[in-house]
Coordinates of C-alpha atoms in Angstrom, one line a residue:
Chain A
X13 CA 100.4 75.0 13.8
X14 CA 104.0 74.7 12.6
X15 CA 105.2 75.3 16.2
X16 CA 103.6 72.1 17.4
X17 CA 106.4 69.6 18.1
X18 CA 104.2 66.7 19.2
X19 CA 104.1 64.1 16.4
X20 CA 106.7 65.8 14.4
X21 CA 109.8 64.1 13.0
X22 CA 113.2 65.8 13.0
X23 CA 115.9 64.2 11.0
X24 CA 119.0 63.3 13.0
X25 CA 121.6 60.5 13.6
X26 CA 121.6 59.7 17.3
X27 CA 121.6 56.1 18.4
X28 CA 117.8 56.3 18.9
X29 CA 117.4 56.9 15.1
X30 CA 119.1 53.6 14.4
X31 CA 116.6 51.6 16.5
X32 CA 113.8 49.7 14.9
X33 CA 110.4 51.4 15.1
X34 CA 108.9 48.2 16.5
X35 CA 111.4 48.2 19.4
X36 CA 110.8 51.9 20.0
X37 CA 107.0 51.4 20.0
X38 CA 107.3 48.5 22.4
X39 CA 109.7 50.4 24.7
X40 CA 107.3 53.4 24.7
X41 CA 104.4 51.2 25.7
X42 CA 106.5 49.4 28.3
X43 CA 107.6 52.7 29.8
X44 CA 104.1 54.1 30.0
X45 CA 103.0 51.0 31.8
X46 CA 105.9 50.7 34.2
X47 CA 106.0 54.3 35.2
X48 CA 103.1 53.4 37.4
X49 CA 105.4 51.1 39.4
X50 CA 107.3 54.1 40.7
X51 CA 105.9 55.1 44.1
X52 CA 108.8 56.6 46.1
X53 CA 111.7 59.0 45.6
X54 CA 114.2 56.3 44.6
X55 CA 112.0 54.8 41.9
X56 CA 111.1 58.3 40.5
X57 CA 114.7 59.2 40.4
X58 CA 115.6 56.0 38.5
X59 CA 112.8 56.5 36.0
X60 CA 113.7 60.2 35.5
X61 CA 117.3 59.1 35.0
X62 CA 116.2 56.6 32.3
X63 CA 114.1 59.3 30.7
X64 CA 117.0 61.7 30.5
X65 CA 119.2 59.0 29.1
X66 CA 116.7 58.5 26.3
X67 CA 116.5 62.2 25.6
X68 CA 120.3 62.4 25.5
X69 CA 120.5 59.4 23.2
X70 CA 118.5 61.3 20.5
X71 CA 121.4 63.8 20.3
X72 CA 118.7 66.5 19.7
X73 CA 119.0 69.8 21.6
X74 CA 117.1 69.9 24.9
X75 CA 115.3 73.0 23.6
X76 CA 113.3 70.9 21.1
X77 CA 111.9 68.8 24.0
X78 CA 111.0 71.9 26.1
X79 CA 109.1 73.2 23.0
X80 CA 107.3 69.9 22.9
X81 CA 106.3 70.1 26.6
X82 CA 105.3 73.8 26.5
X83 CA 101.8 73.4 25.0
X84 CA 100.9 70.8 27.6
X85 CA 102.4 72.5 30.6
X86 CA 99.1 74.0 31.8
X87 CA 97.4 70.6 31.6
X88 CA 100.2 69.1 33.7
X89 CA 100.2 71.9 36.2
X90 CA 96.4 71.8 36.5
X91 CA 96.4 68.0 37.2
X92 CA 99.2 68.5 39.7
X93 CA 97.3 71.3 41.4
X94 CA 94.2 69.2 41.8
X95 CA 96.3 66.5 43.3
X96 CA 97.9 69.1 45.6
X97 CA 94.7 70.6 47.0
X98 CA 92.5 67.5 47.2
X99 CA 94.9 65.0 48.7
X100 CA 94.5 64.6 52.4
X101 CA 96.7 63.0 55.1
X102 CA 100.0 63.8 56.7
X103 CA 101.0 67.2 58.0
X104 CA 98.5 70.0 57.1
X105 CA 100.2 73.2 56.0
X106 CA 97.2 75.2 54.8
X107 CA 93.4 74.7 55.0
X108 CA 90.4 76.5 53.4
X109 CA 87.0 74.9 53.0
X110 CA 87.4 71.7 51.2
X111 CA 90.9 72.7 50.0
X112 CA 94.0 71.8 51.9
X113 CA 97.7 71.5 51.3
X114 CA 99.2 68.6 53.1
X115 CA 102.5 66.9 53.0
X116 CA 101.0 63.9 51.2
X117 CA 99.4 66.2 48.7
X118 CA 102.7 67.9 48.1
X119 CA 104.6 64.7 47.5
X120 CA 101.7 63.3 45.3
X121 CA 101.5 66.3 43.1
X122 CA 105.2 66.3 42.5
X123 CA 105.0 62.6 41.6
X124 CA 102.1 63.2 39.2
X125 CA 103.9 66.1 37.6
X126 CA 107.0 63.9 37.1
X127 CA 105.0 61.0 35.7
X128 CA 103.2 63.2 33.2
X129 CA 106.5 64.8 32.2
X130 CA 108.2 61.5 31.7
X131 CA 105.4 60.0 29.6
X132 CA 105.4 63.1 27.3
X133 CA 109.2 63.1 27.0
X134 CA 109.3 59.4 26.1
X135 CA 106.6 59.7 23.5
X136 CA 108.3 62.8 22.1
X137 CA 111.5 60.8 21.8
X138 CA 109.6 58.2 19.8
X139 CA 107.9 60.7 17.4
X140 CA 110.9 63.0 17.0
X141 CA 113.2 60.2 16.0
X142 CA 110.8 58.0 14.0
X143 CA 109.1 59.0 10.7
X144 CA 105.4 58.6 10.8
X145 CA 105.7 56.1 8.0
X146 CA 108.1 54.0 10.1
X147 CA 105.7 54.2 13.1
X148 CA 102.9 52.9 10.7
X149 CA 105.2 50.1 9.5
X150 CA 106.1 49.2 13.1
X151 CA 102.5 49.2 14.1
X152 CA 101.6 47.0 11.1
X153 CA 104.4 44.5 12.1
X154 CA 103.4 44.4 15.7
X155 CA 99.7 43.9 14.8
X156 CA 100.5 41.1 12.4
X157 CA 99.1 38.3 14.7
X158 CA 95.7 39.9 14.2
X159 CA 95.7 38.7 10.6
X160 CA 94.7 35.3 11.9
X161 CA 91.6 36.9 13.2
X162 CA 91.0 38.2 9.6
X163 CA 91.8 41.7 10.5
X164 CA 93.1 43.3 7.2
X165 CA 96.3 44.6 8.9
X166 CA 98.2 45.4 5.6
X167 CA 95.3 47.4 4.2
X168 CA 94.9 49.3 7.5
X169 CA 98.6 50.1 7.4
X170 CA 98.3 51.4 3.9
X171 CA 95.4 53.5 4.8
X172 CA 97.3 54.9 7.7
X173 CA 100.4 55.6 5.5
X174 CA 98.2 57.4 2.9
X175 CA 96.4 59.4 5.6
X176 CA 99.8 60.6 7.0
X177 CA 101.0 61.4 3.5
X178 CA 97.9 63.6 2.8
X179 CA 98.0 65.6 6.1
X180 CA 100.3 68.3 4.7
X181 CA 98.4 68.4 1.4
X182 CA 95.1 69.0 3.1
X183 CA 96.7 71.6 5.4
X184 CA 97.8 73.5 2.3
X185 CA 94.3 73.1 0.9
X186 CA 92.8 74.5 4.1
X187 CA 95.0 77.6 3.9
X188 CA 94.0 78.0 0.2
X189 CA 90.3 77.8 1.0
X190 CA 90.7 80.1 4.0
X191 CA 92.4 82.7 1.8
X192 CA 89.7 82.3 -0.9
X193 CA 87.0 82.9 1.8
X194 CA 88.9 85.8 3.2
X195 CA 88.9 87.5 -0.3
X196 CA 85.1 87.1 -0.1
X197 CA 85.0 88.9 3.1
X198 CA 84.9 86.2 5.7
X199 CA 86.7 87.2 9.0
X200 CA 87.9 84.3 11.0
X201 CA 89.1 86.3 14.0
X202 CA 86.1 88.3 14.8
X203 CA 82.9 87.8 16.8
X204 CA 82.1 85.4 19.6
X205 CA 82.8 81.8 19.9
X206 CA 79.6 80.8 18.0
X207 CA 80.2 83.3 15.2
X208 CA 83.8 82.1 14.8
X209 CA 82.7 78.5 14.7
X210 CA 80.2 79.4 12.0
X211 CA 82.9 81.0 10.0
X212 CA 84.5 77.6 9.7
X213 CA 81.6 76.0 7.9
X214 CA 82.6 77.5 4.5
X215 CA 86.1 75.9 5.1
X216 CA 84.9 72.5 6.1
X217 CA 82.5 71.9 3.3
X218 CA 84.9 72.6 0.4
X219 CA 87.6 70.8 2.2
X220 CA 85.4 67.7 2.6
X221 CA 84.4 67.8 -1.1
X222 CA 88.0 68.2 -2.1
X223 CA 89.2 65.2 0.0
X224 CA 86.5 63.1 -1.7
X225 CA 87.8 64.2 -5.1
X226 CA 91.4 63.4 -4.0
X227 CA 90.3 60.0 -2.8
X228 CA 88.6 59.2 -6.1
X229 CA 91.6 60.3 -8.2
X230 CA 94.0 58.5 -5.9
X231 CA 92.1 55.2 -6.1
X232 CA 92.2 55.4 -9.9
X233 CA 95.9 56.2 -9.9
X234 CA 96.6 53.4 -7.5
X235 CA 94.8 50.9 -9.6
X236 CA 96.6 52.2 -12.7
X237 CA 99.8 51.5 -10.9
X238 CA 98.8 47.9 -10.3
X239 CA 97.6 48.0 -6.7
X240 CA 95.4 44.9 -5.9
X241 CA 94.4 44.6 -2.3
X242 CA 94.2 40.8 -2.3
X243 CA 97.6 40.2 -3.9
X244 CA 100.9 39.8 -2.0
X245 CA 103.1 42.9 -2.2
X246 CA 106.8 43.2 -1.5
X247 CA 108.1 45.9 0.8
X248 CA 110.5 48.7 0.1
X249 CA 111.0 49.6 3.7
X250 CA 111.9 46.3 5.5
X251 CA 112.4 46.5 9.2
X252 CA 115.6 45.0 10.7
X253 CA 116.4 44.4 14.3
X254 CA 119.9 45.5 15.2
X255 CA 122.1 45.5 18.3
X256 CA 120.7 49.0 19.0
X257 CA 117.3 47.4 19.7
X258 CA 118.9 44.9 22.0
X259 CA 120.3 47.8 24.1
X260 CA 116.9 49.6 23.8
X261 CA 114.8 46.7 25.1
X262 CA 117.6 45.6 27.5
X263 CA 117.5 49.0 29.1
X264 CA 113.8 48.9 29.6
X265 CA 113.9 45.4 31.1
X266 CA 116.6 46.7 33.5
X267 CA 114.4 49.6 34.4
X268 CA 111.5 47.4 35.1
X269 CA 113.6 45.2 37.4
X270 CA 115.1 48.3 39.2
X271 CA 111.6 49.8 39.7
X272 CA 110.3 46.5 41.1
X273 CA 113.2 46.2 43.6
X274 CA 113.2 49.8 44.8
X275 CA 109.5 50.5 44.9
X276 CA 107.7 50.6 48.3
X277 CA 105.9 47.3 48.9
Chain B
X26 CA 109.3 50.1 -36.5
X27 CA 106.3 48.8 -38.3
X28 CA 104.1 47.0 -35.8
X29 CA 101.4 48.7 -33.8
X30 CA 101.8 48.6 -30.1
X31 CA 98.2 49.6 -29.6
X32 CA 95.2 48.9 -31.9
X33 CA 91.8 50.1 -31.1
X34 CA 88.8 49.0 -33.2
X35 CA 85.2 50.2 -33.0
X36 CA 85.5 51.4 -29.4
X37 CA 82.2 52.5 -27.9
X38 CA 81.6 53.4 -24.3
X39 CA 78.6 54.9 -22.5
X40 CA 78.7 56.0 -18.9
X41 CA 76.0 54.7 -16.7
X42 CA 72.8 56.9 -16.6
X43 CA 73.9 58.7 -19.8
X44 CA 72.2 58.3 -23.2
X45 CA 74.9 59.7 -25.4
X46 CA 78.0 57.4 -25.6
X47 CA 81.2 59.1 -24.4
X48 CA 83.0 57.4 -27.2
X49 CA 81.5 56.1 -30.4
X50 CA 83.1 53.7 -32.8
X51 CA 86.6 55.0 -32.3
X52 CA 89.4 53.2 -34.2
X53 CA 93.0 54.1 -34.4
X54 CA 96.5 52.6 -34.0
X55 CA 99.7 53.6 -32.3
X56 CA 102.8 52.4 -34.1
X57 CA 105.4 51.3 -31.6
X58 CA 107.8 54.1 -30.6
X59 CA 105.5 56.8 -31.9
X60 CA 104.1 59.9 -30.1
X61 CA 100.4 60.5 -30.6
X62 CA 98.6 63.5 -29.2
X63 CA 94.9 63.4 -28.5
X64 CA 93.2 66.7 -28.7
X65 CA 89.6 67.9 -28.4
X66 CA 87.3 70.0 -26.3
X67 CA 86.2 69.2 -22.8
X68 CA 83.8 66.2 -22.7
X69 CA 85.0 64.9 -26.1
X70 CA 86.0 61.6 -24.5
X71 CA 89.8 62.0 -24.2
X72 CA 90.2 60.9 -20.6
X73 CA 87.6 58.2 -21.1
X74 CA 89.8 56.8 -23.8
X75 CA 92.9 56.6 -21.6
X76 CA 90.9 54.8 -18.9
X77 CA 89.6 52.3 -21.4
X78 CA 93.1 51.6 -22.7
X79 CA 94.2 50.8 -19.1
X80 CA 91.2 48.6 -18.3
X81 CA 89.9 51.1 -15.7
X82 CA 86.7 51.2 -17.7
X83 CA 85.2 48.6 -20.0
X84 CA 83.6 49.1 -23.4
X85 CA 79.9 48.6 -24.0
X86 CA 80.0 45.6 -26.2
X87 CA 82.1 42.7 -27.3
X88 CA 82.5 44.2 -30.8
X89 CA 84.9 46.8 -29.4
X90 CA 88.4 45.7 -29.4
X91 CA 91.6 47.0 -27.7
X92 CA 94.8 45.2 -28.4
X93 CA 98.0 46.1 -26.5
X94 CA 101.2 44.5 -27.9
X95 CA 99.1 42.1 -30.0
X96 CA 97.1 40.9 -27.0
X97 CA 93.4 41.6 -26.7
X98 CA 92.5 43.3 -23.4
X99 CA 90.1 41.2 -21.3
X100 CA 89.2 41.1 -17.7
X101 CA 91.4 38.0 -17.3
X102 CA 94.6 39.6 -18.5
X103 CA 94.0 43.2 -17.4
X104 CA 96.6 43.2 -14.6
X105 CA 99.4 41.8 -16.8
X106 CA 98.4 44.2 -19.7
X107 CA 98.4 47.1 -17.2
X108 CA 102.0 46.3 -16.3
X109 CA 102.9 47.5 -19.8
X110 CA 101.1 50.8 -19.4
X111 CA 102.1 53.8 -17.3
X112 CA 99.7 56.7 -16.8
X113 CA 100.6 60.2 -15.6
X114 CA 97.4 62.0 -14.5
X115 CA 96.6 65.7 -14.4
X116 CA 96.8 66.5 -10.7
X117 CA 100.3 66.0 -9.4
X118 CA 99.1 65.6 -5.8
X119 CA 96.3 63.1 -6.4
X120 CA 98.6 60.4 -7.8
X121 CA 101.4 60.7 -5.2
X122 CA 100.9 57.7 -2.9
X123 CA 104.2 57.5 -1.0
X124 CA 105.2 59.7 2.0
X125 CA 108.5 60.4 0.4
X126 CA 109.8 60.4 -3.2
X127 CA 111.5 57.1 -2.9
X128 CA 108.4 55.5 -1.3
X129 CA 106.3 56.7 -4.1
X130 CA 108.5 55.2 -6.8
X131 CA 108.6 52.0 -4.8
X132 CA 104.8 51.8 -4.7
X133 CA 104.4 50.4 -8.2
X134 CA 107.3 48.0 -7.7
X135 CA 105.7 46.8 -4.4
X136 CA 102.5 46.1 -6.2
X137 CA 104.3 43.8 -8.7
X138 CA 105.9 42.0 -5.8
X139 CA 109.3 43.1 -7.0
X140 CA 112.2 41.5 -4.9
X141 CA 113.0 44.0 -2.1
X142 CA 116.7 43.5 -2.3
X143 CA 116.8 44.8 -5.9
X144 CA 114.3 47.7 -5.2
X145 CA 116.8 50.3 -4.0
X146 CA 118.9 50.0 -7.2
X147 CA 115.8 50.3 -9.5
X148 CA 114.5 53.3 -7.5
X149 CA 117.9 55.1 -7.7
X150 CA 118.1 54.4 -11.4
X151 CA 114.6 55.7 -12.0
X152 CA 115.2 58.9 -10.0
X153 CA 118.4 59.6 -11.8
X154 CA 116.6 59.2 -15.1
X155 CA 114.3 62.1 -14.1
X156 CA 117.0 64.0 -12.3
X157 CA 115.4 63.7 -8.9
X158 CA 118.1 61.6 -7.3
X159 CA 118.8 64.4 -4.7
X160 CA 115.2 64.3 -3.5
X161 CA 114.8 60.6 -2.6
X162 CA 113.9 61.3 1.1
X163 CA 111.8 64.5 0.4
X164 CA 108.1 64.7 1.2
X165 CA 105.7 65.5 -1.6
X166 CA 104.6 68.8 0.1
X167 CA 108.1 70.2 -0.4
X168 CA 108.0 69.5 -4.2
X169 CA 106.8 71.7 -7.0
X170 CA 104.1 70.4 -9.3
X171 CA 106.7 69.8 -12.0
X172 CA 108.9 67.8 -9.6
X173 CA 105.9 65.7 -8.6
X174 CA 105.2 64.8 -12.2
X175 CA 108.8 63.9 -12.6
X176 CA 108.5 61.5 -9.7
X177 CA 105.4 60.1 -11.3
X178 CA 107.4 59.5 -14.4
X179 CA 110.2 57.8 -12.3
X180 CA 107.5 55.5 -10.8
X181 CA 106.5 54.5 -14.3
X182 CA 109.9 54.1 -15.8
X183 CA 110.9 51.9 -12.8
X184 CA 108.3 49.4 -14.0
X185 CA 109.6 49.4 -17.6
X186 CA 106.3 49.8 -19.5
X187 CA 105.9 50.0 -23.2
X188 CA 103.2 52.6 -23.4
X189 CA 103.2 55.9 -21.6
X190 CA 99.9 57.7 -21.4
X191 CA 99.9 61.3 -20.4
X192 CA 96.4 62.4 -19.3
X193 CA 96.8 66.2 -19.4
X194 CA 99.9 65.6 -17.3
X195 CA 101.3 69.2 -17.8
X196 CA 97.9 71.0 -17.5
X197 CA 98.4 72.1 -13.9
X198 CA 102.1 73.1 -14.2
X199 CA 103.6 76.5 -14.7
X200 CA 105.2 77.2 -18.1
X201 CA 108.7 76.3 -16.9
X202 CA 107.6 73.1 -15.2
X203 CA 105.7 72.2 -18.4
X204 CA 108.7 72.7 -20.6
X205 CA 110.9 70.7 -18.3
X206 CA 108.4 67.8 -18.1
X207 CA 107.9 67.7 -21.8
X208 CA 111.7 67.7 -22.4
X209 CA 112.0 64.9 -19.9
X210 CA 109.3 62.8 -21.6
X211 CA 111.1 63.1 -24.9
X212 CA 114.3 61.9 -23.3
X213 CA 112.6 59.0 -21.5
X214 CA 110.9 58.0 -24.7
X215 CA 114.2 57.6 -26.4
X216 CA 116.0 55.9 -23.5
X217 CA 113.2 53.4 -22.8
X218 CA 111.7 53.0 -26.3
X219 CA 108.3 54.2 -25.1
X220 CA 105.2 54.7 -27.2
X221 CA 103.5 57.9 -26.0
X222 CA 99.9 58.8 -26.1
X223 CA 99.4 62.3 -24.8
X224 CA 96.0 63.8 -24.1
X225 CA 96.4 67.6 -24.1
X226 CA 94.9 71.0 -24.4
X227 CA 98.3 72.5 -25.0
X228 CA 99.0 73.3 -28.7
X229 CA 102.8 73.4 -28.1
X230 CA 102.6 69.9 -26.7
X231 CA 100.5 68.6 -29.5
X232 CA 102.9 70.1 -32.0
X233 CA 105.6 67.6 -30.8
X234 CA 103.6 64.6 -31.8
X235 CA 104.1 62.3 -34.8
X236 CA 100.3 62.1 -35.3
X237 CA 97.4 64.0 -33.8
X238 CA 94.0 62.4 -33.1
X239 CA 91.2 64.9 -32.9
X240 CA 88.2 63.8 -30.8
X241 CA 84.9 65.6 -30.9
X242 CA 81.7 64.4 -29.2
X243 CA 83.2 61.0 -28.7
X244 CA 84.1 60.5 -32.4
X245 CA 87.4 60.7 -34.3
X246 CA 87.0 63.9 -36.2
X247 CA 90.4 64.1 -37.9
X248 CA 93.8 62.5 -37.8
X249 CA 97.0 63.8 -39.2
X250 CA 100.4 65.3 -38.5
X251 CA 100.5 68.4 -36.4
X252 CA 101.5 70.5 -39.4
X253 CA 98.3 69.4 -41.2
X254 CA 96.2 70.2 -38.2
X255 CA 97.5 73.6 -37.3
X256 CA 97.3 74.8 -40.9
X257 CA 93.5 74.6 -40.4
X258 CA 92.7 77.5 -38.0
X259 CA 89.0 77.0 -38.3
X260 CA 89.2 73.3 -37.2
X261 CA 91.3 74.3 -34.2
X262 CA 88.9 77.0 -33.2
X263 CA 85.9 74.7 -33.7
X264 CA 87.6 72.3 -31.3
X265 CA 87.9 74.9 -28.6
X266 CA 91.6 74.0 -28.7
X267 CA 93.8 76.9 -27.4
X268 CA 96.3 78.0 -30.0
X269 CA 99.6 78.8 -28.5
X270 CA 98.8 81.4 -25.8
X271 CA 101.1 84.2 -26.9
X272 CA 99.8 84.0 -30.5
X273 CA 96.3 84.1 -29.3
X274 CA 96.8 87.1 -27.1
X275 CA 98.7 89.0 -29.8
X276 CA 95.9 88.4 -32.2
X277 CA 93.3 89.6 -29.8
X278 CA 95.4 92.7 -28.9
X279 CA 95.7 93.5 -32.6
X280 CA 92.0 93.3 -33.0
X281 CA 91.8 96.0 -30.3
X282 CA 94.3 98.1 -32.1
X283 CA 97.4 97.3 -30.1
X284 CA 100.1 96.0 -32.4
X285 CA 102.7 93.8 -30.6
X286 CA 106.0 93.6 -32.4
X287 CA 106.4 90.3 -34.3
X288 CA 109.7 89.4 -32.6
X289 CA 107.9 88.9 -29.3
X290 CA 107.1 85.2 -29.1
X291 CA 107.8 84.3 -25.5
X292 CA 105.3 84.8 -22.7
X293 CA 107.8 86.6 -20.4
X294 CA 108.8 89.1 -23.2
X295 CA 105.1 89.8 -23.8
X296 CA 104.5 90.5 -20.1
X297 CA 107.5 92.9 -20.0
X298 CA 106.3 94.6 -23.2
X299 CA 102.7 95.1 -21.9
X300 CA 104.0 96.3 -18.5
X301 CA 106.1 99.0 -20.2
X302 CA 103.3 99.8 -22.6
X303 CA 100.8 100.8 -19.8
X304 CA 103.4 102.6 -17.7
X305 CA 104.5 104.9 -20.5
X306 CA 100.9 106.0 -21.1

């Protein structure tokens, strides 16, 4: 579990770290949308170039990103492979039953592969350089307009922040319960799929009860510390736009324009 | 100081679906600046008492009265009265709200709509007071239980309350963490002129108090100084209160014919002694 890099924050001080989480969230969403504008070699080269720039701007070692991609590499390759053998048109290199490798298929699968890679890289840039708490704060700020529709944005944000805070605590709890069950003779690594799944019931039940207890205790502690859900609260972490965010969003506007100019119409 | 920060008169409380009241006609006073320990067996109403004082539960009838700083606690003023009270609960993890140490200290300030521009200073000050200033950005999962309780104390002192309630705050800590937290509370009590009410099972902790309140079956069974109380071993035993652990173990060993030298009073020394004892046989 600890090897999983997706969704993990690594402290650092590159320019990306100084950007506002709202800007980074927006940029990530923009990128995921405009990556679909790319449809020829020029536009893919431009998008890849931007992606590499973003990775370099984190000042994190490239190895970290490769680690992030590794668990997903099979999924990407599988998708690319499907694209490769099922796309028809162009010059046929190889043919067997319904499968064929064509020049169109080859180009398409490479595009799909790159698109996948770029989306993962850009989201990894976001999560590696932004604390989960900041992402939650950014989301809250971006969703503020929903308050006029009576969506309790602030409460949802607090729930998100608390959920994030308790992930490691419940992980520890899981390990404890697993060890406790092991001492009672439960083997989590033996037997078929069904048997293994069954072995997890004695973990899930105590974990569930424990999290209910935590929730009860926490709600009392929060009330004792003066939390009222209908009262205005000030914020310790206030978000500030800086010139870094101007660069950030400026870059992505530029990228959009370039992609629109160079794409095949 | 002569006035009473807390006055409790005739406090009776019954949980829903229960016949026996959890607290029955409890009356006591906490002089401002004093340290009071509440002891008693499980289910004697100790934790219920702390929740009633903070307005987290409400007494059965209008005849019960809780006064904090001269003001009677009602449903109208509960939020302002609560600002004068800080509680440290038993489980260090289940009261840690923030994703980092600084965020957790900020939580109480945020609730009071404290001006954000002054928050950083308050937080730094509070963390320095509990010697956790180097951990401001640390996540709770990387802290020990004792460190988490220190952060909880920082969150409370940042709000400048008058009354500090410890609801078995050291029960889940290791001996070293427990000693550190208790020493810290004594320091904070002086620096911030706190009145302390500590619910505890720990005889060593109760021994630090100015007065001890003994609860049993929801009633006040005895009050007095720790010296008074601990000179009555029968009373202590009848309460299910643990005498200091090392003393208890030595007594039981003596009953089995193993005499431990009198100069051994620390847990670690006793462990070493017992390890050597069995290896020489």
